[in-house]
Every structure is written in structure tokens, then in C-alpha cells.
CSV table of C-alpha atoms in Angstrom, one decimal:
chain,number,residue,atom,x,y,z
A,1,UNK,CA,-14.0,-28.3,57.1
A,2,UNK,CA,-14.9,-25.6,54.5
A,3,UNK,CA,-13.6,-27.7,51.9
A,4,UNK,CA,-15.8,-30.5,52.9
A,5,UNK,CA,-18.4,-28.3,53.5
A,6,UNK,CA,-18.5,-27.4,50.1
A,7,UNK,CA,-18.4,-31.0,48.9
A,8,UNK,CA,-21.5,-32.2,50.9
A,9,UNK,CA,-23.9,-31.4,49.0
A,10,UNK,CA,-22.4,-33.2,45.9
A,11,UNK,CA,-21.3,-36.1,47.9
A,12,UNK,CA,-25.2,-36.7,49.2
A,13,UNK,CA,-26.4,-36.3,45.6
A,14,UNK,CA,-23.9,-38.8,44.2
A,15,UNK,CA,-24.6,-41.4,47.1
A,16,UNK,CA,-28.2,-40.7,46.6
A,17,UNK,CA,-27.7,-41.7,42.7
A,18,UNK,CA,-25.6,-44.7,43.5
A,19,UNK,CA,-28.6,-46.0,45.9
A,20,UNK,CA,-30.8,-45.6,43.0
A,21,UNK,CA,-29.2,-47.3,40.5
A,22,UNK,CA,-28.6,-50.2,42.8
A,23,UNK,CA,-32.2,-50.4,43.5
A,24,UNK,CA,-32.8,-50.1,39.7
A,25,UNK,CA,-30.1,-53.1,39.1
A,26,UNK,CA,-32.7,-54.9,41.8
A,27,UNK,CA,-35.9,-54.6,40.4
A,28,UNK,CA,-34.2,-54.5,36.7
A,29,UNK,CA,-35.9,-57.9,36.1
A,30,UNK,CA,-39.4,-57.1,37.0
A,31,UNK,CA,-39.5,-53.8,35.6
A,32,UNK,CA,-38.1,-55.2,32.2
A,33,UNK,CA,-41.0,-57.7,32.2
A,34,UNK,CA,-43.6,-54.9,32.9
A,35,UNK,CA,-42.2,-52.3,30.9
A,36,UNK,CA,-42.0,-54.9,27.7
A,37,UNK,CA,-45.5,-56.3,28.3
A,38,UNK,CA,-46.9,-52.8,28.8
A,39,UNK,CA,-45.5,-51.8,25.6
A,40,UNK,CA,-46.1,-54.8,23.8
A,41,UNK,CA,-49.7,-54.4,24.5
A,42,UNK,CA,-49.5,-50.5,23.3
A,43,UNK,CA,-48.1,-51.8,20.1
A,44,UNK,CA,-50.8,-53.6,18.3
A,45,UNK,CA,-49.5,-55.2,15.2
A,46,UNK,CA,-51.3,-56.8,12.4
A,47,UNK,CA,-51.4,-60.6,12.5
A,48,UNK,CA,-49.0,-61.0,15.1
A,49,UNK,CA,-47.9,-65.0,15.4
A,50,UNK,CA,-45.2,-64.7,18.1
A,51,UNK,CA,-47.6,-66.0,20.8
A,52,UNK,CA,-49.1,-68.4,17.9
A,53,UNK,CA,-47.2,-71.8,17.9
A,54,UNK,CA,-48.4,-74.0,14.8
A,55,UNK,CA,-49.2,-77.5,15.4
A,56,UNK,CA,-46.3,-79.6,14.8
A,57,UNK,CA,-44.1,-77.0,16.4
A,58,UNK,CA,-42.3,-76.3,19.8
A,59,UNK,CA,-41.6,-73.4,21.6
A,60,UNK,CA,-38.2,-72.2,21.8
A,61,UNK,CA,-36.6,-69.8,24.2
A,62,UNK,CA,-33.5,-67.3,24.2
A,63,UNK,CA,-32.3,-63.8,26.0
A,64,UNK,CA,-31.3,-60.3,24.9
A,65,UNK,CA,-28.7,-58.4,26.2
A,66,UNK,CA,-29.9,-54.8,26.0
A,67,UNK,CA,-33.3,-55.5,25.5
A,68,UNK,CA,-33.9,-52.1,26.9
A,69,UNK,CA,-31.7,-48.8,26.2
A,70,UNK,CA,-31.1,-45.6,24.6
A,71,UNK,CA,-30.9,-45.1,20.4
A,72,UNK,CA,-28.3,-46.5,19.2
A,73,UNK,CA,-28.9,-49.7,20.9
A,74,UNK,CA,-26.8,-52.9,20.0
A,75,UNK,CA,-28.4,-55.7,20.9
A,76,UNK,CA,-27.0,-59.2,21.4
A,77,UNK,CA,-28.9,-62.8,21.8
A,78,UNK,CA,-28.0,-65.0,24.2
A,79,UNK,CA,-29.1,-68.7,23.5
A,80,UNK,CA,-29.2,-71.1,26.5
A,81,UNK,CA,-31.7,-73.3,25.0
A,82,UNK,CA,-29.5,-76.7,24.5
A,83,UNK,CA,-31.7,-78.3,22.0
A,84,UNK,CA,-31.7,-75.7,19.2
A,85,UNK,CA,-30.0,-75.8,15.6
A,86,UNK,CA,-30.0,-73.5,13.1
A,87,UNK,CA,-30.7,-70.5,14.7
A,88,UNK,CA,-32.3,-67.7,12.5
A,89,UNK,CA,-33.5,-64.2,13.6
A,90,UNK,CA,-35.7,-61.7,12.3
A,91,UNK,CA,-34.8,-58.2,14.1
A,92,UNK,CA,-38.2,-56.2,13.2
A,93,UNK,CA,-40.9,-58.5,13.3
A,94,UNK,CA,-43.6,-56.6,12.2
A,95,UNK,CA,-46.5,-59.3,11.7
A,96,UNK,CA,-47.8,-61.8,9.4
A,97,UNK,CA,-46.2,-65.1,8.3
A,98,UNK,CA,-42.4,-65.6,9.2
A,99,UNK,CA,-41.6,-66.7,6.1
A,100,UNK,CA,-41.7,-63.7,3.8
A,101,UNK,CA,-38.9,-62.2,6.2
A,102,UNK,CA,-35.0,-62.4,5.6
A,103,UNK,CA,-33.6,-63.9,8.4
A,104,UNK,CA,-30.3,-63.7,9.5
A,105,UNK,CA,-28.0,-66.2,11.4
A,106,UNK,CA,-26.0,-62.9,13.3
A,107,UNK,CA,-26.7,-62.7,16.8
A,108,UNK,CA,-26.3,-59.3,16.8
A,109,UNK,CA,-28.1,-56.0,15.6
A,110,UNK,CA,-28.0,-52.5,16.0
A,111,UNK,CA,-31.5,-50.4,16.4
A,112,UNK,CA,-30.7,-46.7,15.6
A,113,UNK,CA,-34.2,-45.2,16.3
A,114,UNK,CA,-36.3,-45.3,19.2
A,115,UNK,CA,-39.2,-47.6,19.2
A,116,UNK,CA,-40.7,-50.8,20.3
A,117,UNK,CA,-39.4,-54.1,18.2
A,118,UNK,CA,-40.5,-57.5,18.1
A,119,UNK,CA,-37.5,-60.5,17.7
A,120,UNK,CA,-38.2,-63.3,16.6
A,121,UNK,CA,-36.2,-66.8,16.6
A,122,UNK,CA,-36.6,-69.5,14.3
A,123,UNK,CA,-34.6,-72.8,14.9
A,124,UNK,CA,-35.2,-76.6,15.4
A,125,UNK,CA,-34.6,-79.3,17.6
A,126,UNK,CA,-32.1,-81.7,17.6
A,127,UNK,CA,-35.0,-84.1,15.9
A,128,UNK,CA,-35.7,-81.4,13.3
A,129,UNK,CA,-39.0,-80.0,15.3
A,130,UNK,CA,-39.2,-76.2,14.0
A,131,UNK,CA,-39.0,-74.1,16.9
A,132,UNK,CA,-40.4,-70.3,17.7
A,133,UNK,CA,-40.1,-67.7,20.2
A,134,UNK,CA,-40.3,-64.1,20.6
A,135,UNK,CA,-39.1,-61.1,22.5
A,136,UNK,CA,-39.1,-57.5,22.7
A,137,UNK,CA,-36.6,-55.0,22.2
A,138,UNK,CA,-37.5,-51.3,23.6
A,139,UNK,CA,-35.4,-48.6,22.0
A,140,UNK,CA,-36.0,-45.2,23.9
A,141,UNK,CA,-35.4,-41.8,23.1
A,142,UNK,CA,-32.1,-40.0,24.1
A,143,UNK,CA,-33.1,-36.5,22.9
A,144,UNK,CA,-31.4,-33.8,25.4
A,145,UNK,CA,-34.6,-32.4,27.5
A,146,UNK,CA,-35.1,-28.7,26.6
A,147,UNK,CA,-36.1,-26.6,29.5
A,148,UNK,CA,-36.7,-22.7,30.3
A,149,UNK,CA,-35.5,-20.7,33.3
A,150,UNK,CA,-37.4,-18.1,34.7
A,151,UNK,CA,-35.4,-15.9,37.4
A,152,UNK,CA,-37.5,-13.9,39.8
A,153,UNK,CA,-36.4,-10.6,41.4
A,154,UNK,CA,-35.6,-12.5,44.7
A,155,UNK,CA,-33.0,-14.5,43.0
A,156,UNK,CA,-34.9,-17.7,42.9
A,157,UNK,CA,-34.9,-19.6,39.8
A,158,UNK,CA,-38.0,-21.9,38.5
A,159,UNK,CA,-37.1,-24.5,35.7
A,160,UNK,CA,-39.3,-26.4,33.7
A,161,UNK,CA,-39.2,-28.9,31.2
A,162,UNK,CA,-40.6,-27.8,27.8
A,163,UNK,CA,-40.1,-30.9,25.5
A,164,UNK,CA,-41.4,-34.1,27.7
A,165,UNK,CA,-43.6,-34.8,25.3
A,166,UNK,CA,-40.9,-35.8,22.9
A,167,UNK,CA,-38.6,-37.7,25.4
A,168,UNK,CA,-40.8,-39.1,27.9
A,169,UNK,CA,-37.8,-39.5,30.9
A,170,UNK,CA,-39.1,-40.8,33.9
A,171,UNK,CA,-36.7,-38.5,35.7
A,172,UNK,CA,-34.7,-35.5,35.4
A,173,UNK,CA,-31.9,-34.7,37.4
A,174,UNK,CA,-30.7,-30.6,37.6
A,175,UNK,CA,-27.5,-29.4,38.3
A,176,UNK,CA,-27.9,-26.0,39.5
A,177,UNK,CA,-24.4,-24.8,38.7
A,178,UNK,CA,-23.6,-23.9,42.7
A,179,UNK,CA,-22.7,-27.2,44.3
A,180,UNK,CA,-26.6,-28.2,44.5
A,181,UNK,CA,-28.8,-30.6,43.0
A,182,UNK,CA,-32.6,-31.5,42.6
A,183,UNK,CA,-34.7,-34.8,41.0
A,184,UNK,CA,-37.7,-34.4,40.3
A,185,UNK,CA,-39.9,-37.3,37.7
A,186,UNK,CA,-42.6,-36.9,34.7
A,187,UNK,CA,-45.4,-36.0,37.1
A,188,UNK,CA,-44.1,-32.6,38.0
A,189,UNK,CA,-41.8,-31.1,35.4
A,190,UNK,CA,-41.2,-28.4,37.8
A,191,UNK,CA,-38.3,-27.3,39.9
A,192,UNK,CA,-37.1,-24.3,41.8
A,193,UNK,CA,-33.9,-22.9,43.3
A,194,UNK,CA,-33.0,-19.9,45.4
A,195,UNK,CA,-29.4,-18.7,44.4
A,196,UNK,CA,-27.3,-16.9,47.2
A,197,UNK,CA,-25.5,-14.7,44.9
A,198,UNK,CA,-26.0,-12.7,41.6
A,199,UNK,CA,-23.2,-14.7,39.7
A,200,UNK,CA,-24.3,-16.4,36.6
A,201,UNK,CA,-24.8,-20.0,36.5
A,202,UNK,CA,-24.4,-22.9,34.3
A,203,UNK,CA,-27.6,-25.0,35.0
A,204,UNK,CA,-27.5,-28.5,33.6
A,205,UNK,CA,-30.5,-31.2,33.1
A,206,UNK,CA,-30.0,-34.5,32.5
A,207,UNK,CA,-33.3,-36.8,31.5
A,208,UNK,CA,-32.9,-40.4,32.2
A,209,UNK,CA,-34.9,-43.4,31.9
A,210,UNK,CA,-35.5,-46.1,34.5
A,211,UNK,CA,-34.0,-49.3,34.1
A,212,UNK,CA,-31.7,-48.3,31.0
A,213,UNK,CA,-30.6,-45.7,33.2
A,214,UNK,CA,-29.8,-43.6,29.9
A,215,UNK,CA,-30.4,-40.5,28.3
A,216,UNK,CA,-29.1,-37.0,27.5
A,217,UNK,CA,-28.7,-33.8,28.6
A,218,UNK,CA,-28.5,-30.0,28.1
A,219,UNK,CA,-27.2,-26.9,29.5
A,220,UNK,CA,-27.7,-23.3,29.6
A,221,UNK,CA,-26.4,-20.4,31.8
A,222,UNK,CA,-28.7,-18.0,33.3
A,223,UNK,CA,-27.9,-14.4,34.7
A,224,UNK,CA,-29.1,-13.8,37.8
A,225,UNK,CA,-28.3,-9.8,37.7
A,226,UNK,CA,-31.2,-9.3,35.1
A,227,UNK,CA,-35.0,-10.1,35.7
A,228,UNK,CA,-37.3,-11.4,32.8
A,229,UNK,CA,-38.4,-9.0,30.2
A,230,UNK,CA,-42.0,-8.3,29.6
A,231,UNK,CA,-43.6,-9.9,26.2
A,232,UNK,CA,-44.8,-7.7,23.3
A,233,UNK,CA,-47.6,-7.5,21.3
A,234,UNK,CA,-45.7,-6.6,18.2
A,235,UNK,CA,-48.7,-6.5,15.9
A,236,UNK,CA,-52.4,-6.7,15.5
A,237,UNK,CA,-53.9,-7.0,12.0
A,238,UNK,CA,-57.6,-7.0,11.3
A,239,UNK,CA,-58.3,-9.9,9.0
A,240,UNK,CA,-61.7,-9.0,8.2
A,241,UNK,CA,-65.1,-7.5,10.2
A,242,UNK,CA,-65.0,-10.2,13.0
A,243,UNK,CA,-61.3,-11.5,13.3
A,244,UNK,CA,-58.1,-10.1,14.2
A,245,UNK,CA,-54.9,-11.7,14.8
A,246,UNK,CA,-52.5,-10.9,17.6
A,247,UNK,CA,-48.4,-11.3,17.0
A,248,UNK,CA,-47.0,-12.0,20.3
A,249,UNK,CA,-43.1,-12.0,21.1
A,250,UNK,CA,-42.2,-13.6,24.0
A,251,UNK,CA,-38.3,-14.0,24.6
A,252,UNK,CA,-38.4,-15.4,28.0
A,253,UNK,CA,-40.8,-18.3,27.0
A,254,UNK,CA,-43.2,-17.1,30.0
A,255,UNK,CA,-46.9,-18.1,30.0
A,256,UNK,CA,-49.0,-15.6,28.9
A,257,UNK,CA,-52.5,-15.0,29.1
A,258,UNK,CA,-54.4,-12.8,26.9
A,259,UNK,CA,-56.9,-10.0,28.7
A,260,UNK,CA,-59.3,-7.7,26.7
A,261,UNK,CA,-60.7,-4.5,27.0
A,262,UNK,CA,-64.4,-3.3,25.6
A,263,UNK,CA,-64.6,0.3,25.2
A,264,UNK,CA,-63.5,1.8,28.1
A,265,UNK,CA,-64.4,-0.7,30.6
A,266,UNK,CA,-61.8,-3.1,32.3
A,267,UNK,CA,-59.6,-5.5,31.4
A,268,UNK,CA,-61.0,-9.3,31.2
A,269,UNK,CA,-59.0,-12.6,30.6
A,270,UNK,CA,-59.8,-14.7,27.5
A,271,UNK,CA,-58.9,-17.8,28.9
A,272,UNK,CA,-56.2,-17.9,25.9
A,273,UNK,CA,-52.4,-19.3,27.2
A,274,UNK,CA,-49.4,-18.8,24.8
A,275,UNK,CA,-46.0,-19.3,25.7
A,276,UNK,CA,-43.8,-19.6,22.4
A,277,UNK,CA,-40.9,-17.1,21.4
A,278,UNK,CA,-43.4,-16.1,18.9
A,279,UNK,CA,-46.9,-17.1,18.1
A,280,UNK,CA,-50.4,-16.0,16.3
A,281,UNK,CA,-53.3,-15.9,18.2
A,282,UNK,CA,-56.8,-15.2,16.3
A,283,UNK,CA,-59.2,-13.0,18.3
A,284,UNK,CA,-62.5,-11.8,18.2
A,285,UNK,CA,-63.1,-7.8,16.6
A,286,UNK,CA,-66.2,-6.2,16.1
A,287,UNK,CA,-66.5,-2.9,13.3
A,288,UNK,CA,-68.5,-1.2,15.8
A,289,UNK,CA,-66.7,-1.4,19.1
A,290,UNK,CA,-63.1,-1.0,20.2
A,291,UNK,CA,-61.2,-4.1,21.6
A,292,UNK,CA,-57.9,-3.7,23.3
A,293,UNK,CA,-55.8,-6.5,24.5
A,294,UNK,CA,-53.0,-6.7,26.4
A,295,UNK,CA,-50.8,-9.7,28.2
A,296,UNK,CA,-49.9,-10.7,31.5
A,297,UNK,CA,-47.7,-13.4,33.1
A,298,UNK,CA,-49.5,-16.4,35.0
A,299,UNK,CA,-46.3,-17.1,36.9
A,300,UNK,CA,-46.3,-15.5,40.3
A,301,UNK,CA,-42.9,-14.2,40.5
A,302,UNK,CA,-43.4,-12.4,37.4
A,303,UNK,CA,-47.0,-11.5,37.9
A,304,UNK,CA,-46.1,-7.7,37.7
A,305,UNK,CA,-45.1,-8.1,34.2
A,306,UNK,CA,-47.8,-6.7,31.4
A,307,UNK,CA,-47.1,-6.1,28.0
A,308,UNK,CA,-48.0,-3.3,25.7
A,309,UNK,CA,-51.9,-2.7,24.8
A,310,UNK,CA,-52.9,-2.7,21.3
A,311,UNK,CA,-56.5,-1.7,19.9
A,312,UNK,CA,-58.4,-2.6,17.4
A,313,UNK,CA,-58.9,0.2,14.5
A,314,UNK,CA,-61.4,0.4,11.4
A,315,UNK,CA,-61.3,2.1,8.2
A,316,UNK,CA,-64.5,3.2,6.5
A,317,UNK,CA,-65.7,4.5,3.2
A,318,UNK,CA,-68.6,6.5,2.1
A,319,UNK,CA,-69.6,6.4,-1.5
A,320,UNK,CA,-70.6,10.2,-2.8
A,321,UNK,CA,-71.0,11.0,-6.6
A,322,UNK,CA,-67.7,12.7,-6.8
A,323,UNK,CA,-65.4,11.3,-4.2
A,324,UNK,CA,-64.8,8.3,-2.1
A,325,UNK,CA,-64.7,9.4,1.5
A,326,UNK,CA,-61.9,7.6,3.7
A,327,UNK,CA,-63.3,8.0,7.4
A,328,UNK,CA,-61.1,6.7,10.4
A,329,UNK,CA,-61.7,6.5,14.0
A,330,UNK,CA,-59.7,7.8,16.8
A,331,UNK,CA,-57.2,5.6,18.5
A,332,UNK,CA,-58.2,4.8,22.0
A,333,UNK,CA,-54.7,5.2,23.4
A,334,UNK,CA,-53.4,8.4,21.6
A,335,UNK,CA,-50.2,9.0,23.6
A,336,UNK,CA,-49.3,5.7,22.4
A,337,UNK,CA,-49.2,6.5,18.5
A,338,UNK,CA,-45.9,7.7,17.0
A,339,UNK,CA,-47.7,8.0,13.1
A,340,UNK,CA,-50.4,6.9,11.2
A,341,UNK,CA,-50.7,6.4,7.5
A,342,UNK,CA,-53.7,5.2,5.2
A,343,UNK,CA,-52.5,3.4,1.8
A,344,UNK,CA,-54.3,3.6,-1.1
A,345,UNK,CA,-53.7,0.3,-3.1
A,346,UNK,CA,-50.5,-0.5,-1.0
A,347,UNK,CA,-48.7,3.2,-1.5
A,348,UNK,CA,-49.0,6.0,1.3
A,349,UNK,CA,-51.5,8.1,0.4
A,350,UNK,CA,-52.6,10.2,3.8
A,351,UNK,CA,-50.8,10.5,7.0
A,352,UNK,CA,-53.8,11.5,8.9
A,353,UNK,CA,-53.5,13.9,12.1
A,354,UNK,CA,-55.6,14.1,15.7
A,355,UNK,CA,-57.7,16.4,14.3
A,356,UNK,CA,-58.6,14.9,10.7
A,357,UNK,CA,-60.3,12.0,10.9
A,358,UNK,CA,-61.4,11.5,7.3
A,359,UNK,CA,-60.4,12.5,3.3
A,360,UNK,CA,-62.1,12.5,-0.1
A,361,UNK,CA,-60.8,10.8,-2.8
A,362,UNK,CA,-61.8,11.8,-6.4
A,363,UNK,CA,-59.5,9.6,-8.1
A,364,UNK,CA,-60.1,6.4,-9.5
A,365,UNK,CA,-60.0,3.9,-12.6
A,366,UNK,CA,-63.1,2.9,-13.9
A,367,UNK,CA,-63.9,-1.0,-13.6
A,368,UNK,CA,-60.8,-1.4,-11.2
A,369,UNK,CA,-61.2,-1.3,-7.5
A,370,UNK,CA,-58.8,1.0,-5.3
A,371,UNK,CA,-58.1,-0.2,-2.0
A,372,UNK,CA,-57.5,1.6,1.4
A,373,UNK,CA,-55.9,0.4,4.9
A,374,UNK,CA,-54.8,2.4,8.0
A,375,UNK,CA,-51.5,1.3,9.5
A,376,UNK,CA,-50.9,3.0,13.0
A,377,UNK,CA,-47.5,2.7,14.4
A,378,UNK,CA,-46.8,2.9,18.6
A,379,UNK,CA,-43.3,2.4,20.2
A,380,UNK,CA,-43.3,-1.3,20.3
A,381,UNK,CA,-45.9,-2.6,17.5
A,382,UNK,CA,-48.2,-1.8,14.3
A,383,UNK,CA,-51.7,-2.1,14.0
A,384,UNK,CA,-53.2,-3.0,11.0
A,385,UNK,CA,-57.0,-2.1,10.1
A,386,UNK,CA,-59.2,-3.7,7.4
A,387,UNK,CA,-58.6,-3.6,4.2
A,388,UNK,CA,-61.3,-2.1,2.6
A,389,UNK,CA,-61.9,-1.7,-1.7
A,390,UNK,CA,-64.4,-0.1,-3.7
A,391,UNK,CA,-64.7,1.2,-7.3
A,392,UNK,CA,-63.9,4.9,-8.7
A,393,UNK,CA,-66.6,7.5,-7.8
A,394,UNK,CA,-69.5,7.5,-9.9
A,395,UNK,CA,-68.5,10.9,-11.6
A,396,UNK,CA,-65.4,9.3,-13.1
A,397,UNK,CA,-67.2,6.7,-14.6
A,398,UNK,CA,-70.6,8.5,-15.6
A,399,UNK,CA,-69.9,12.1,-16.1
A,400,UNK,CA,-73.2,12.0,-18.0
A,401,UNK,CA,-75.3,10.9,-14.8
A,402,UNK,CA,-76.5,14.6,-14.1
A,403,UNK,CA,-76.2,16.1,-17.5
A,404,UNK,CA,-79.8,17.0,-19.2
A,405,UNK,CA,-79.5,16.9,-22.9
A,406,UNK,CA,-83.2,17.6,-24.7
A,407,UNK,CA,-84.8,15.1,-27.4
A,408,UNK,CA,-86.8,17.9,-28.8
A,409,UNK,CA,-87.2,21.6,-29.2
A,410,UNK,CA,-89.5,24.1,-31.1
A,411,UNK,CA,-87.5,27.4,-32.0
A,412,UNK,CA,-90.7,29.5,-32.8
A,413,UNK,CA,-89.9,32.3,-30.7
A,414,UNK,CA,-92.8,31.6,-28.2
A,415,UNK,CA,-90.3,31.7,-25.1
A,416,UNK,CA,-90.6,27.9,-24.4
A,417,UNK,CA,-88.1,25.3,-25.4
A,418,UNK,CA,-86.8,27.4,-28.1
A,419,UNK,CA,-83.2,26.3,-28.0
A,420,UNK,CA,-81.3,23.2,-28.0
A,421,UNK,CA,-79.3,23.7,-24.9
A,422,UNK,CA,-77.0,21.1,-22.6
A,423,UNK,CA,-77.9,21.5,-19.0
A,424,UNK,CA,-76.4,19.5,-16.0
A,425,UNK,CA,-73.5,20.0,-13.2
A,426,UNK,CA,-70.5,18.7,-15.0
A,427,UNK,CA,-66.9,19.6,-14.8
A,428,UNK,CA,-65.4,22.0,-17.7
A,429,UNK,CA,-67.7,23.1,-20.7
A,430,UNK,CA,-69.2,20.5,-22.8
A,431,UNK,CA,-68.1,20.7,-26.4
A,432,UNK,CA,-71.4,20.4,-28.2
A,433,UNK,CA,-71.5,19.3,-32.0
A,434,UNK,CA,-75.2,19.3,-34.4
A,435,UNK,CA,-75.0,17.3,-37.9
A,436,UNK,CA,-77.6,17.5,-40.4
A,437,UNK,CA,-78.5,14.2,-42.0
A,438,UNK,CA,-76.0,14.3,-44.6
A,439,UNK,CA,-73.4,14.5,-41.7
A,440,UNK,CA,-72.5,18.1,-42.0
A,441,UNK,CA,-71.9,20.3,-38.9
A,442,UNK,CA,-74.7,22.7,-38.7
A,443,UNK,CA,-73.8,23.9,-35.2
A,444,UNK,CA,-71.0,24.4,-32.7
A,445,UNK,CA,-70.8,25.9,-29.4
A,446,UNK,CA,-68.3,28.3,-28.0
A,447,UNK,CA,-67.9,30.5,-25.4
A,448,UNK,CA,-70.1,32.7,-26.7
A,449,UNK,CA,-72.9,31.1,-28.1
A,450,UNK,CA,-73.6,28.0,-25.9
A,451,UNK,CA,-76.9,26.9,-27.3
A,452,UNK,CA,-78.7,26.3,-30.9
A,453,UNK,CA,-81.8,28.3,-32.0
A,454,UNK,CA,-82.3,26.2,-35.0
A,455,UNK,CA,-80.6,28.3,-37.1
A,456,UNK,CA,-78.1,27.5,-40.0
A,457,UNK,CA,-75.9,30.2,-41.7
A,458,UNK,CA,-78.8,32.5,-40.9
A,459,UNK,CA,-81.7,30.9,-42.1
A,460,UNK,CA,-84.4,28.4,-40.2
A,461,UNK,CA,-83.2,25.1,-40.6
A,462,UNK,CA,-85.9,22.9,-41.6
A,463,UNK,CA,-87.6,20.7,-39.4
A,464,UNK,CA,-86.7,17.2,-38.9
A,465,UNK,CA,-84.2,14.8,-37.0
A,466,UNK,CA,-80.5,16.1,-36.3
A,467,UNK,CA,-77.5,13.9,-34.7
A,468,UNK,CA,-75.6,15.6,-31.9
A,469,UNK,CA,-71.9,15.0,-30.3
A,470,UNK,CA,-71.1,16.3,-26.9
A,471,UNK,CA,-67.5,15.9,-25.6
A,472,UNK,CA,-67.0,16.2,-21.9
A,473,UNK,CA,-63.2,16.3,-20.8
A,474,UNK,CA,-62.9,15.5,-16.8
A,475,UNK,CA,-60.3,17.0,-14.5
A,476,UNK,CA,-57.7,14.4,-15.1
A,477,UNK,CA,-57.8,14.7,-18.8
A,478,UNK,CA,-60.3,11.7,-19.6
A,479,UNK,CA,-62.6,12.5,-22.3
A,480,UNK,CA,-66.2,10.8,-22.8
A,481,UNK,CA,-68.5,11.2,-25.4
A,482,UNK,CA,-72.3,10.9,-25.9
A,483,UNK,CA,-74.0,10.6,-28.8
A,484,UNK,CA,-77.9,11.1,-29.6
A,485,UNK,CA,-80.7,12.3,-31.7
A,486,UNK,CA,-82.8,15.5,-31.1
A,487,UNK,CA,-86.0,16.8,-33.4
A,488,UNK,CA,-86.7,20.2,-34.5
A,489,UNK,CA,-90.1,21.1,-34.4
A,490,UNK,CA,-91.6,23.6,-36.3
């Protein structure tokens, strides 16, 4: 009796399947005609001459065995027309004149791909009158169904079909692997079952097309002692000032909803749903606000599963004369942070701490931009800020910007403008040389003599124009030269 009790669900399911198949056979002709008509109407081919009988022609007739079935499908024509000679067939008529097609006298044909195919028969009566007739072959898709199973903590398994759009099976049969079975159709691609123990189960899903009763099947083993794992936001990247990109890792292919928190407020749904193993989603960001994101499972049995939280972060640059000051904002959830790095031209440059939010950069190459980016590492994810690029500090590219060089002086001892002296805020001591009109050096500064008093070898220099050359070397060893003319007035 115990043995029969275990067999009862299987016997019941098998008996129900036999009844269903028998019912399908009884309705086969009606459904075949209905399905063929529906599909034929759906397949609009150009210049379809199947239903056009030219003048002087007669209407032919034939039947097809295996008119509906799964690929690969071998069909055979059953010619029951008594007055039918010189039978020829076009097994994939696509419209237009039949004379343009190559015909065959073979009454069998293999279809390898799913689809709707028109078969045209061309023949003659015993008196030589040409005849034409058409039928439609429906080749169905036998691709195995794919499905996901979500195991709840109470032992309930929720199964859903994930590739119905590709297979379009009218019916799915589920063998739950414990002697129980379920049947559901395309109107509800979901089934649920509760197990009484936590041993591993092999679940098999059969996809079936009606009429032909053919299809495909697939299986997967589930472990009931391990519940679904939460999804993870593995990356948040700032693409520009208004757009970010979330990378979602979803090992259980749960239906997940994205929630956003603005500042210190509560999380609100964005209405965006993801369900793939890995998916990238564009989200709104704002350089003047902090947006945080997380995922929540939509299925009620795992509604408590929430992902980690990731927040936006931006980098800013303040340009000063002698440096580019790079600053970052504090992360909204500092306890999640394992480390922070600011890269300079994709190389590590600065590792900020929670007490240091800015750093000046007085390096750079004139005419070439330097790019900065912040990377925040958390336990499960990476956050990448926007990438900002800027030119070198002005002092590196124009060291004479704050340098004053007089264009004339009057060495007459009146205490006003008596010397040629270079003044300004520059690094190091400038090297100054003055030349007469023949190119001879008449003055060279030194640590002890910083300005020219208008004397040459102890005698007053004649009034006139003199050339000067000023060399400045910056702190990274680059030399800049400034040339000009100064007038000596007497």
C-alpha cells in the first residue's frame, strides 16, 4: 500500500496526460485548420498565387502527413486525387509565379528550421488540364525551455519560464523530482511547489506544442538547504555630470527593483527592474547632490533580501596659479570604505584619508592635459568618480606672468628709477644679462649684484637701447627665456 501511495501521483499525472492526448487527437483536424489559417494570415507573402486559379486551370487537391510538428520535420504528401498526373511540388513557395521555382516529383521533404512553409502542388488532369493546390506546413520550435527556481526559506520552490518568447510553447509540464507534477500554460508562466524535506531535487520542465505534442525539455538540480543569495551592486561609475552606470550581479536571477536615496532621506523606487545574471543600468546623478542606490527583490518570499548600498561621488579641481587643487567629498557611508585612490593619468597619485579631502598638484606639462579620477573600494564593489582633465598650472607654462621688467631707467642719482632691476614672484634667482648694440655683454647679475646701475667697467654707459636676456629655471628643471629691450636715458 505504501508503494501504491507513492505511485498514485505519477499514475494520476500519466492518466491525465493520456486523456489530454486523446482529446487532442479528437480535435486534431479542427485545430490544425484553425492554426494553419491563423498562421497563414500572419504570414503575408508578396504576390501569393496559392488561392489564384488562372483561367483554363482546375483546382487540385492533396494532403500532407505531419503537417504540424517540431523541427526537424519530415513531411510526406498523400495524393488522394484520382485525376492527377505529372505531380510536381514546391515545398517552400514564397510568392510570385510558380514557373520561377524548381519543382520536384519527390513527395517527401525535410524541414530543418522552425517556420511557416507553403507547399504548392502542380499537376494535370487526364485530359491535360493544369491544376494547382496549396497547403501550409507549420514547423514548430523544439528549443528546450529555460527556467529559474527560487527557493524560499519555508521549502517552497517558485519556478518561472525565462525563454517563452523564443519557444512559445502552449503548455509546460513540470516534474518536481519528488513524485509530484504540475501543468501550466503560456498564460501563466509560473508554478510553485512546497517540498516536505530538504534533500536535493532534480526538476525537469517539458515544453509542449499542442496538436503535434512535440517540444523540448530541460532539467536542473536545486538544493533546498541553501536559500537565495542577495544580489550585489558591484560597480557604480560616473559617466559624466548627470549620468551614472550601475553594474548588477544577480546570481539567482531574481527580479530586482532599483531604489535611490537622495542625501540623507529615505530610499524610493526608480521603477526600474533588472533580472539578468549581470546587467548594466544607467541612472541619474548630480554633481551637487549625493545619490545612493540599492536593490530589493520583488518576489515576496525573498523580499527581505537587499543588496549593498553604493553612493555617487565626484572629484573637483580648483585651478590656482601654481597648482591644480584636487578635492573630493566625504563618502556618505564611511564605514563601508576599505580604501580610496585618486589616479593621475591612470596611475596612483594620492590615497585620501578621512581627514584629508584635498591635495595640490603643482606638476604638469604645458599643452597637455592631466586627468584625475577617484576610486573608492568597498567590501563588494568599486565606485568610480567622474574623470576630470585640466591643463598644467599657469606658473609652469608662463613663469614670467608675475615678473616685472622695466622698459626704461634713468641712472642719474636722483633716487628714482636709477637701476635696471627685475622684480616679481618667481622661484629661484633669475639670470639677467644685458648686451650693447654690438652684442657684447655689459652686465651679468650675481648673488652680490642683482641690478644694473648703468655703468660699464666703472664708466657711465652711453644713452640708448640695450638688449636683455632673462633665464628662469623652474623647480622641475625646465628653463624659460625672456628677451627684450630696455632704454637707458640720461
